[in-house]
Coordinates of C-alpha atoms in Angstrom, one line a residue:
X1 CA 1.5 -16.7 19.4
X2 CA 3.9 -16.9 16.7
X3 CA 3.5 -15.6 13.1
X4 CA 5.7 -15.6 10.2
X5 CA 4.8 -13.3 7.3
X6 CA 6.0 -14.8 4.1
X7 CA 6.4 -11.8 1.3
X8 CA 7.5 -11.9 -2.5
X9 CA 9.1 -8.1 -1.9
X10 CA 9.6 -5.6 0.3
X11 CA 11.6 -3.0 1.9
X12 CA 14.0 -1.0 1.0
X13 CA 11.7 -1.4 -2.4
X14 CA 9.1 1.6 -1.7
X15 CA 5.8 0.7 -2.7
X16 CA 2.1 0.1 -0.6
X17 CA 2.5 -3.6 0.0
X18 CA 6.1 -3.2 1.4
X19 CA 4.8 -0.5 3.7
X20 CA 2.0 -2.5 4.9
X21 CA 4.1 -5.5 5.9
X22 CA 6.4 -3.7 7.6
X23 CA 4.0 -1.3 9.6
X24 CA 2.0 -4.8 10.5
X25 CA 5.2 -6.6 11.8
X26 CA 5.9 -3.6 13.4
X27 CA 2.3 -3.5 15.2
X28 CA 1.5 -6.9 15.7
X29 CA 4.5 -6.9 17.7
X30 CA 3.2 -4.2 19.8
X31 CA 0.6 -6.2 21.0
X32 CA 3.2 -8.7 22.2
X33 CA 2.8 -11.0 19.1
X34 CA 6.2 -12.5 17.9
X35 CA 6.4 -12.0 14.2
X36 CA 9.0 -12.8 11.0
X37 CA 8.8 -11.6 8.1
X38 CA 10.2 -13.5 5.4
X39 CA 10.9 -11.5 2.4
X40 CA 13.6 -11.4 -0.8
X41 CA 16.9 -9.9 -0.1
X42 CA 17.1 -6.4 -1.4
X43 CA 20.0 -4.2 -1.2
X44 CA 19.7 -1.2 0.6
X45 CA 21.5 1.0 -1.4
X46 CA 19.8 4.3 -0.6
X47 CA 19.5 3.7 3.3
X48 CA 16.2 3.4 3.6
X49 CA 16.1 1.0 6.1
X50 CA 18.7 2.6 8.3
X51 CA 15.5 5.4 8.5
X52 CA 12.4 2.9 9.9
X53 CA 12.3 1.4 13.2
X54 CA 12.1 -2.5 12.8
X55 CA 11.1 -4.2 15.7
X56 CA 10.1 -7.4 14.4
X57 CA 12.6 -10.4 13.3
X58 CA 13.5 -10.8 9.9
X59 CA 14.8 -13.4 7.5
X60 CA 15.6 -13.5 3.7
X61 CA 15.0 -16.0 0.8
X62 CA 16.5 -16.4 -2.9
X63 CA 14.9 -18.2 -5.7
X64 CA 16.9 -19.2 -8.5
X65 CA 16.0 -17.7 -11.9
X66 CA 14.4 -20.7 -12.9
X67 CA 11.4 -18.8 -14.4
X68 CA 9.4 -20.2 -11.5
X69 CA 9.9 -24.1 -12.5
X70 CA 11.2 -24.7 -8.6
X71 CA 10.2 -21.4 -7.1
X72 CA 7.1 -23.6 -5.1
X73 CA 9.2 -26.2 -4.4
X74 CA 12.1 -24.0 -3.0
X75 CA 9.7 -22.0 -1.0
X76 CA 8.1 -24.9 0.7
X77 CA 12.1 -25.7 2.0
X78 CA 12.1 -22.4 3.5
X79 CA 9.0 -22.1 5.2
X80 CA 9.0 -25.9 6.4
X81 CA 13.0 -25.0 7.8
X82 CA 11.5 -21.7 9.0
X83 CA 8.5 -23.7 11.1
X84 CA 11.7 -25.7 12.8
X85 CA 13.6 -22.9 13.7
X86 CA 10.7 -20.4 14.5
X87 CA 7.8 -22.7 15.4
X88 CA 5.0 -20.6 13.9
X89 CA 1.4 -20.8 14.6
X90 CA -0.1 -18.9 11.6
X91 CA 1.7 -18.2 8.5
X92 CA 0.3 -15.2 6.5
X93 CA 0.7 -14.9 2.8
X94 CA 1.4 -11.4 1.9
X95 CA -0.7 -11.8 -1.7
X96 CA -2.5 -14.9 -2.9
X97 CA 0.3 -15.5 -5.7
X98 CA 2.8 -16.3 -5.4
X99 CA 3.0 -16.3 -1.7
X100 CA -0.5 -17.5 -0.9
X101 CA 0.0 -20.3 -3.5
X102 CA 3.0 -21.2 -2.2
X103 CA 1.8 -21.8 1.3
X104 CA -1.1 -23.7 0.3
X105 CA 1.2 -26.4 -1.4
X106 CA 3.3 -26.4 1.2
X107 CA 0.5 -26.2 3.8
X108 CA 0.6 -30.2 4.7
X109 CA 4.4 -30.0 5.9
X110 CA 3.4 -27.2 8.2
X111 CA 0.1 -27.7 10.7
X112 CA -0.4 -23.9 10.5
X113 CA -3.5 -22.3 9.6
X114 CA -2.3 -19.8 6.4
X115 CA -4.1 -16.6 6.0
X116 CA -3.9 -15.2 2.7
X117 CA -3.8 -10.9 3.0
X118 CA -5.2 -10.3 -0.5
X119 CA -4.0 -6.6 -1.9
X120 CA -6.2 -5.6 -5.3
X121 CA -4.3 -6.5 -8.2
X122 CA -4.4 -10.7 -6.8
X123 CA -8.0 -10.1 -6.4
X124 CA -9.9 -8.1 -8.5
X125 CA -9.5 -7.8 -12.5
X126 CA -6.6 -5.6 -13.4
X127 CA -5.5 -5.3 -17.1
X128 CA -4.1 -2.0 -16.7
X129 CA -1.4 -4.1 -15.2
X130 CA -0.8 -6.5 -17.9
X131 CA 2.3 -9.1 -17.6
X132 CA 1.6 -12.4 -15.6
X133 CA -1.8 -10.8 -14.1
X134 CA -3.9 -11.7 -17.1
X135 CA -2.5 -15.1 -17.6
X136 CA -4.6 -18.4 -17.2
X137 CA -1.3 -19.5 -14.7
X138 CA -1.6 -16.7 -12.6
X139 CA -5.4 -17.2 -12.1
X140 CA -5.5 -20.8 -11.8
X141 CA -2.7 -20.1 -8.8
X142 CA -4.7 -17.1 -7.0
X143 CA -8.1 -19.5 -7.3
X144 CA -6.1 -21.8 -5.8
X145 CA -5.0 -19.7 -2.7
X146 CA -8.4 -18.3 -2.8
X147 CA -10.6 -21.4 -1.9
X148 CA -7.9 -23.2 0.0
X149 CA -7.1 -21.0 2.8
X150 CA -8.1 -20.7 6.3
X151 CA -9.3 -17.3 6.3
X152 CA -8.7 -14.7 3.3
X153 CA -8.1 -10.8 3.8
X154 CA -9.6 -8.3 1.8
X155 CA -9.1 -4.2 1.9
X156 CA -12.5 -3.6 1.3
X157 CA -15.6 -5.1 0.4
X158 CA -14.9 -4.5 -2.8
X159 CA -12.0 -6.7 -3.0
X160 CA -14.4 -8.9 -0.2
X161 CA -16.6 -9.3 -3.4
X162 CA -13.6 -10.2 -5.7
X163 CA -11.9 -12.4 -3.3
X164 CA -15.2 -14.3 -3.5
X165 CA -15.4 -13.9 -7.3
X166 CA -12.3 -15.6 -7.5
X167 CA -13.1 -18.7 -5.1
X168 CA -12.8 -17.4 -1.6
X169 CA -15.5 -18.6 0.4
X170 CA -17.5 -15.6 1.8
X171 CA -17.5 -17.4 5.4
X172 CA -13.6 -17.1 5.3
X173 CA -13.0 -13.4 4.1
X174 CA -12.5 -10.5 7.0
X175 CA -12.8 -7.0 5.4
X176 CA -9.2 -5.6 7.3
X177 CA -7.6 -2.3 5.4
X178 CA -4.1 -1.2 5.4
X179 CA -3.1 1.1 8.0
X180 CA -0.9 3.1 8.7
X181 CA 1.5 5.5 11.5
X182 CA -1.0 7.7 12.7
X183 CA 0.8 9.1 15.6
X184 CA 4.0 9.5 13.4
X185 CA 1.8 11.7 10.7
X186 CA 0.8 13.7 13.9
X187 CA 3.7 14.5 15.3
X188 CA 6.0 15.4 12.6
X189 CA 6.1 19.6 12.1
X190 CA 4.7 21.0 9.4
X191 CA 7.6 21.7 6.2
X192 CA 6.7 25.3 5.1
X193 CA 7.4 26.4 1.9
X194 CA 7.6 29.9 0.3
X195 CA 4.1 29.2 -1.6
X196 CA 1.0 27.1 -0.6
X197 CA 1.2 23.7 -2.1
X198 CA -0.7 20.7 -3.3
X199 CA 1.0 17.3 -2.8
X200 CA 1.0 13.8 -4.3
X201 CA 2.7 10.8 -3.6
X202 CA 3.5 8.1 -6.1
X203 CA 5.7 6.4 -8.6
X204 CA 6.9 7.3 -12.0
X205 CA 4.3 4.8 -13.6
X206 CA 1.5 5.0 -16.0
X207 CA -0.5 4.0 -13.4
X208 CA -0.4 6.5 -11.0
X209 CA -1.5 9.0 -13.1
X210 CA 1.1 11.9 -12.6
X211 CA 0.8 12.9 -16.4
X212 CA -2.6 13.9 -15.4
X213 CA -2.2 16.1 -12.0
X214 CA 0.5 18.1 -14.4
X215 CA -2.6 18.5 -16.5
X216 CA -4.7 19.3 -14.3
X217 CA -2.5 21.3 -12.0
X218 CA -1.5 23.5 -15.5
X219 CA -5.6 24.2 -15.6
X220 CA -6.3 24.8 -12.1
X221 CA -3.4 27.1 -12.0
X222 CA -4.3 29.9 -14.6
X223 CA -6.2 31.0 -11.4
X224 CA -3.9 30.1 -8.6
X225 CA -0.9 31.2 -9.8
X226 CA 0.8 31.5 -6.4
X227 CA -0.1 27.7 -5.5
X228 CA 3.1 25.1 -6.0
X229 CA 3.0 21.4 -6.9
X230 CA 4.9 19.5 -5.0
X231 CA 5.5 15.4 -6.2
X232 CA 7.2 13.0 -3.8
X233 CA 8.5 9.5 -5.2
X234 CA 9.2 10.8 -8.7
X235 CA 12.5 12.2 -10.0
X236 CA 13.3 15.4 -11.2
X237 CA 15.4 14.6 -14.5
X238 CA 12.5 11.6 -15.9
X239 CA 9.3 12.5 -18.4
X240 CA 7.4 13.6 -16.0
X241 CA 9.8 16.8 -15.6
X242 CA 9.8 17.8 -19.4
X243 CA 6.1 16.8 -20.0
X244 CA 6.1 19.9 -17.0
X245 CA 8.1 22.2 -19.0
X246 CA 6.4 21.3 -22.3
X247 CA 2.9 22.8 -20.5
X248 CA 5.2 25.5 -18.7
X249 CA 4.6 25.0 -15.4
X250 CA 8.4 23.6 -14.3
X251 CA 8.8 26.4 -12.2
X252 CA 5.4 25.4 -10.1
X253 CA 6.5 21.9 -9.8
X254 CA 9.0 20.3 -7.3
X255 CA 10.0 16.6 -8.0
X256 CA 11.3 15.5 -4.7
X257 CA 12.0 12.0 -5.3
X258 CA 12.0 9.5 -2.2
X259 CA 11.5 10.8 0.6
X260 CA 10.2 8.4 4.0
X261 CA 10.2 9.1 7.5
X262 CA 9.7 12.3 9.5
X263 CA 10.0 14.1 6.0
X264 CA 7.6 12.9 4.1
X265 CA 5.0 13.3 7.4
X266 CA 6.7 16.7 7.5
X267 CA 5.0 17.3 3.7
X268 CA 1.8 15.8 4.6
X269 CA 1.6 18.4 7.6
X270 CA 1.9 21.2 5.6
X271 CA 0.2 20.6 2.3
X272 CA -3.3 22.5 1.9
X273 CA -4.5 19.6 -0.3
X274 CA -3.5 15.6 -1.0
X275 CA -4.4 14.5 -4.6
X276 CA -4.7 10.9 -5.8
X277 CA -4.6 11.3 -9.6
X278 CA -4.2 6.9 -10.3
X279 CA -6.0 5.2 -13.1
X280 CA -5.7 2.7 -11.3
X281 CA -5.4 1.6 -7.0
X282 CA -5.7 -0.9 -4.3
X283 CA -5.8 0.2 -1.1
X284 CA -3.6 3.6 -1.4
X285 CA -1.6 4.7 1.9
X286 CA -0.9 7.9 1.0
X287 CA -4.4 9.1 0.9
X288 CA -4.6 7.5 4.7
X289 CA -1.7 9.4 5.5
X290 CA -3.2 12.7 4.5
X291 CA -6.0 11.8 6.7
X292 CA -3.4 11.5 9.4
X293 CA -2.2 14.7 9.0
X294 CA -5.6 16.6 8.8
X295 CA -6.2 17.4 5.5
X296 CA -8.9 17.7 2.5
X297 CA -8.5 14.8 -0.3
X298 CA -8.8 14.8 -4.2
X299 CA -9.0 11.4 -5.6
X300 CA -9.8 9.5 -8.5
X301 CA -12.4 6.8 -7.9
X302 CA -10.3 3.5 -8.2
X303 CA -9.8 0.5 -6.5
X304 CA -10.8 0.9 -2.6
X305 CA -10.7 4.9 -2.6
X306 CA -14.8 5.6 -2.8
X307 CA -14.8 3.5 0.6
X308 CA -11.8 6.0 2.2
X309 CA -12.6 9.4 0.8
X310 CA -16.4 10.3 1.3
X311 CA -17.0 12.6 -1.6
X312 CA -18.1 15.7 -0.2
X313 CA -17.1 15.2 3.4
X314 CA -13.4 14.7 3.6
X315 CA -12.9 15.5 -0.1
X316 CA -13.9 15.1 -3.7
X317 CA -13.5 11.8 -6.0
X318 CA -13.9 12.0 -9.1
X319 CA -13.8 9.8 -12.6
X320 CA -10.4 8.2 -13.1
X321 CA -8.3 9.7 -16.7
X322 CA -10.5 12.9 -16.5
X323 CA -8.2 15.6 -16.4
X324 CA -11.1 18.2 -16.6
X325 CA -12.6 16.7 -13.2
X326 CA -9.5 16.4 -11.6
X327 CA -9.0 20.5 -12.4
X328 CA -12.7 21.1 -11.5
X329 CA -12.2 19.3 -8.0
X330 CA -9.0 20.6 -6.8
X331 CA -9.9 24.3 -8.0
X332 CA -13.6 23.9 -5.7
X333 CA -11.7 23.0 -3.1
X334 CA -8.2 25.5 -3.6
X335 CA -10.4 28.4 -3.9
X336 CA -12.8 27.6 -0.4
X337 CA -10.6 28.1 2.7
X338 CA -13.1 27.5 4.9
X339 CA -14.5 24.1 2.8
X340 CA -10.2 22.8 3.0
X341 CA -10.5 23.2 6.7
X342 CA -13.9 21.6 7.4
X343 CA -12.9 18.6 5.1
X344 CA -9.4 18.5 6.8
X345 CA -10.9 18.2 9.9
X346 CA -13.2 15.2 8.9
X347 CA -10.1 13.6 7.7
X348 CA -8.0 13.9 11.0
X349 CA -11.4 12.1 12.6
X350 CA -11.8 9.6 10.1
X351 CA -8.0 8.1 10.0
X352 CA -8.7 6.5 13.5
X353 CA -10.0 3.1 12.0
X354 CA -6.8 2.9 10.2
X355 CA -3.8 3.3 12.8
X356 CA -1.7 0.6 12.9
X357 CA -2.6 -0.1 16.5
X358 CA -6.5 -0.8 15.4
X359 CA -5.9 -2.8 11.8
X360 CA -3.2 -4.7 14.0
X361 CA -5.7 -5.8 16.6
X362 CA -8.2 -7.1 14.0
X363 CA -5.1 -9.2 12.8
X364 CA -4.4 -10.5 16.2
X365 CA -7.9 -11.4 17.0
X366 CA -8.4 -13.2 13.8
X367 CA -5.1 -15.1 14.0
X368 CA -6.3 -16.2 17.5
X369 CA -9.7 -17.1 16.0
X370 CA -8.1 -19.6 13.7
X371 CA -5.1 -21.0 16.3
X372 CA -8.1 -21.6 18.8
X373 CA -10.4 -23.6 16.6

């Protein structure tokens, strides 16, 4: 079996959804399933790349800037030169738009079943987002994608129940989450640092909420003074760092920037706590990853998080923009050693359902499913 999945971004852009493709090209082929992935062409300028195993095939498109006039038109070239060239037998749409749209146009060149892998912001109401999300294009196009498809993906039931919302048929939506390198997570040593530390991972954007773990981190720490901060994927010279050293807690607080690979699972290993401050979230990796690597989870309760973190078991979730809670919740679980090991250790036994090798099968089986029928 043969499938090509068609992406609007990914690698060496970091984000969830470029993760996810890669990790699922990477699995599928594991289980001796020939994938592409076709993706924009993205300069590597930081080496990224050069630092992840790829061991599926890979081609690159361009679209003019022609303010997406052509862009349907151009993609249905590629993938009907692609389904020459690489034959495929199920082409899965990273996205419903614009990739799921544009399959569906192109759909009757093709005789391939598309799957659309839905994410959060293509399926469920997001104007925390704002730009083309909230448009009546943008929805007429995911609808579109939506009701058309041969089978839809959602993270979640709650996306499940959006996909539907928006014009999937219930029939033809498979609840599959995002997974992620389990073994790698396991394997990598713990990094040790001078003080304990509590770690998050995400991007310099409203969104993720960093402005409000420097909040809460400045209230938790008037009684854990000794305890460190320690931020992966955002920069140490941006606002985040002088909104630090306008509460004066700079000197608790390491930005680290990117970091991937054996580093980053070297982080997650040694952390004493993972915390998920976004106002908003899809399916969020990193909380999966801090599952991985055995430990206790602080969220806020966005997107598909209440269905990963079972507040109380493997960690707390609490109301999104609450800077209080967030406090409250990481200083219950900061000042209970024997509650951070206990919740850890339902974490480590909870992150089987989402290695790669698992949430690749489910793929595989329903891309079978749909070349068989």
């Amino acid at each position: 079996m043969r499938v090509l999945l068609f992406a609007s971004t990914g690698l060496p852009r970091q984000g969830g959804i470029e993760y996810k493709n890669h990790g699922l090209a990477n699995a599928l082929v594991d289980l001796g399933v020939d994938t592409m992935v076709l993706s924009p062409y993205l300069p590597d300028r930081s080496g990224v790349m050069r630092q992840l195993p790829r061991r599926y095939r890979q081609r690159h498109y361009w679209l003019p800037p022609t303010r997406g006039l052509l862009d349907a038109a151009i993609a249905g070239l590629y993938l009907r030169f692609l389904k020459w060239r690489f034959d495929f037998d199920i082409l899965a749409a990273s996205v419903a738009y614009p990739c799921g749209y544009w399959s569906i146009r192109a759909r009757r060149h093709l005789r391939a079943p598309v799957v659309v892998i839905t994410e959060a912001a293509d399926a469920q109401e997001r104007p925390d987002l704002g730009g083309v999300y909230g448009t009546p294009r943008f929805k007429r196009s995911v609808h579109e994608a939506l009701k058309s498809a041969d089978a839809v993906t959602a993270l979640c039931e709650a996306t499940a129940v959006a996909c539907v919302q928006r014009g999937a048929e219930r029939g033809r939506v498979r609840v599959i989450p995002n997974g992620v390198d389990l073994d790698g997570v396991r394997r990598a040593g713990p990094q040790r640092q001078a003080h304990p530390y509590v770690l998050t991972i995400g991007r310099p954007n409203y969104v993720k909420g960093i402005d409000l773990l420097l909040r809460a981190f400045q209230s938790a720490g008037k009684e854990f003074s000794d305890w460190r901060l320690m931020i992966v994927g955002v920069p140490n010279d941006g606002e985040h760092r002088r909104l630090a050293e306008d509460l004066g807690i700079a000197d608790r607080v390491a930005f680290a920037g990117t970091v991937v690979g054996e580093e980053k699972n070297s982080l997650l290993r040694g952390c004493e706590l993972f915390v998920l401050p976004s106002r908003s979230e899809a399916f969020p990796l990193s909380i999966v990853e801090a599952m991985a690597a055995g430990k206790p989870i602080v969220a806020c309760g966005v997107g598909c998080v209440p269905e990963i973190v079972v507040d109380g078991h493997n960690g707390l979730v609490v109301r999104a923009n609450d800077v209080t809670a967030l406090a409250e919740a990481m200083v219950q679980i900061l000042g209970a050693p024997e509650l951070r090991a206990a919740m850890g250790k339902r974490s480590g036994e909870m992150a089987w359902q989402y290695s790669w090798a698992t949430v690749a099968d489910r793929y595989a089986r329903l891309f079978r499913e749909l070349v068989s029928c």
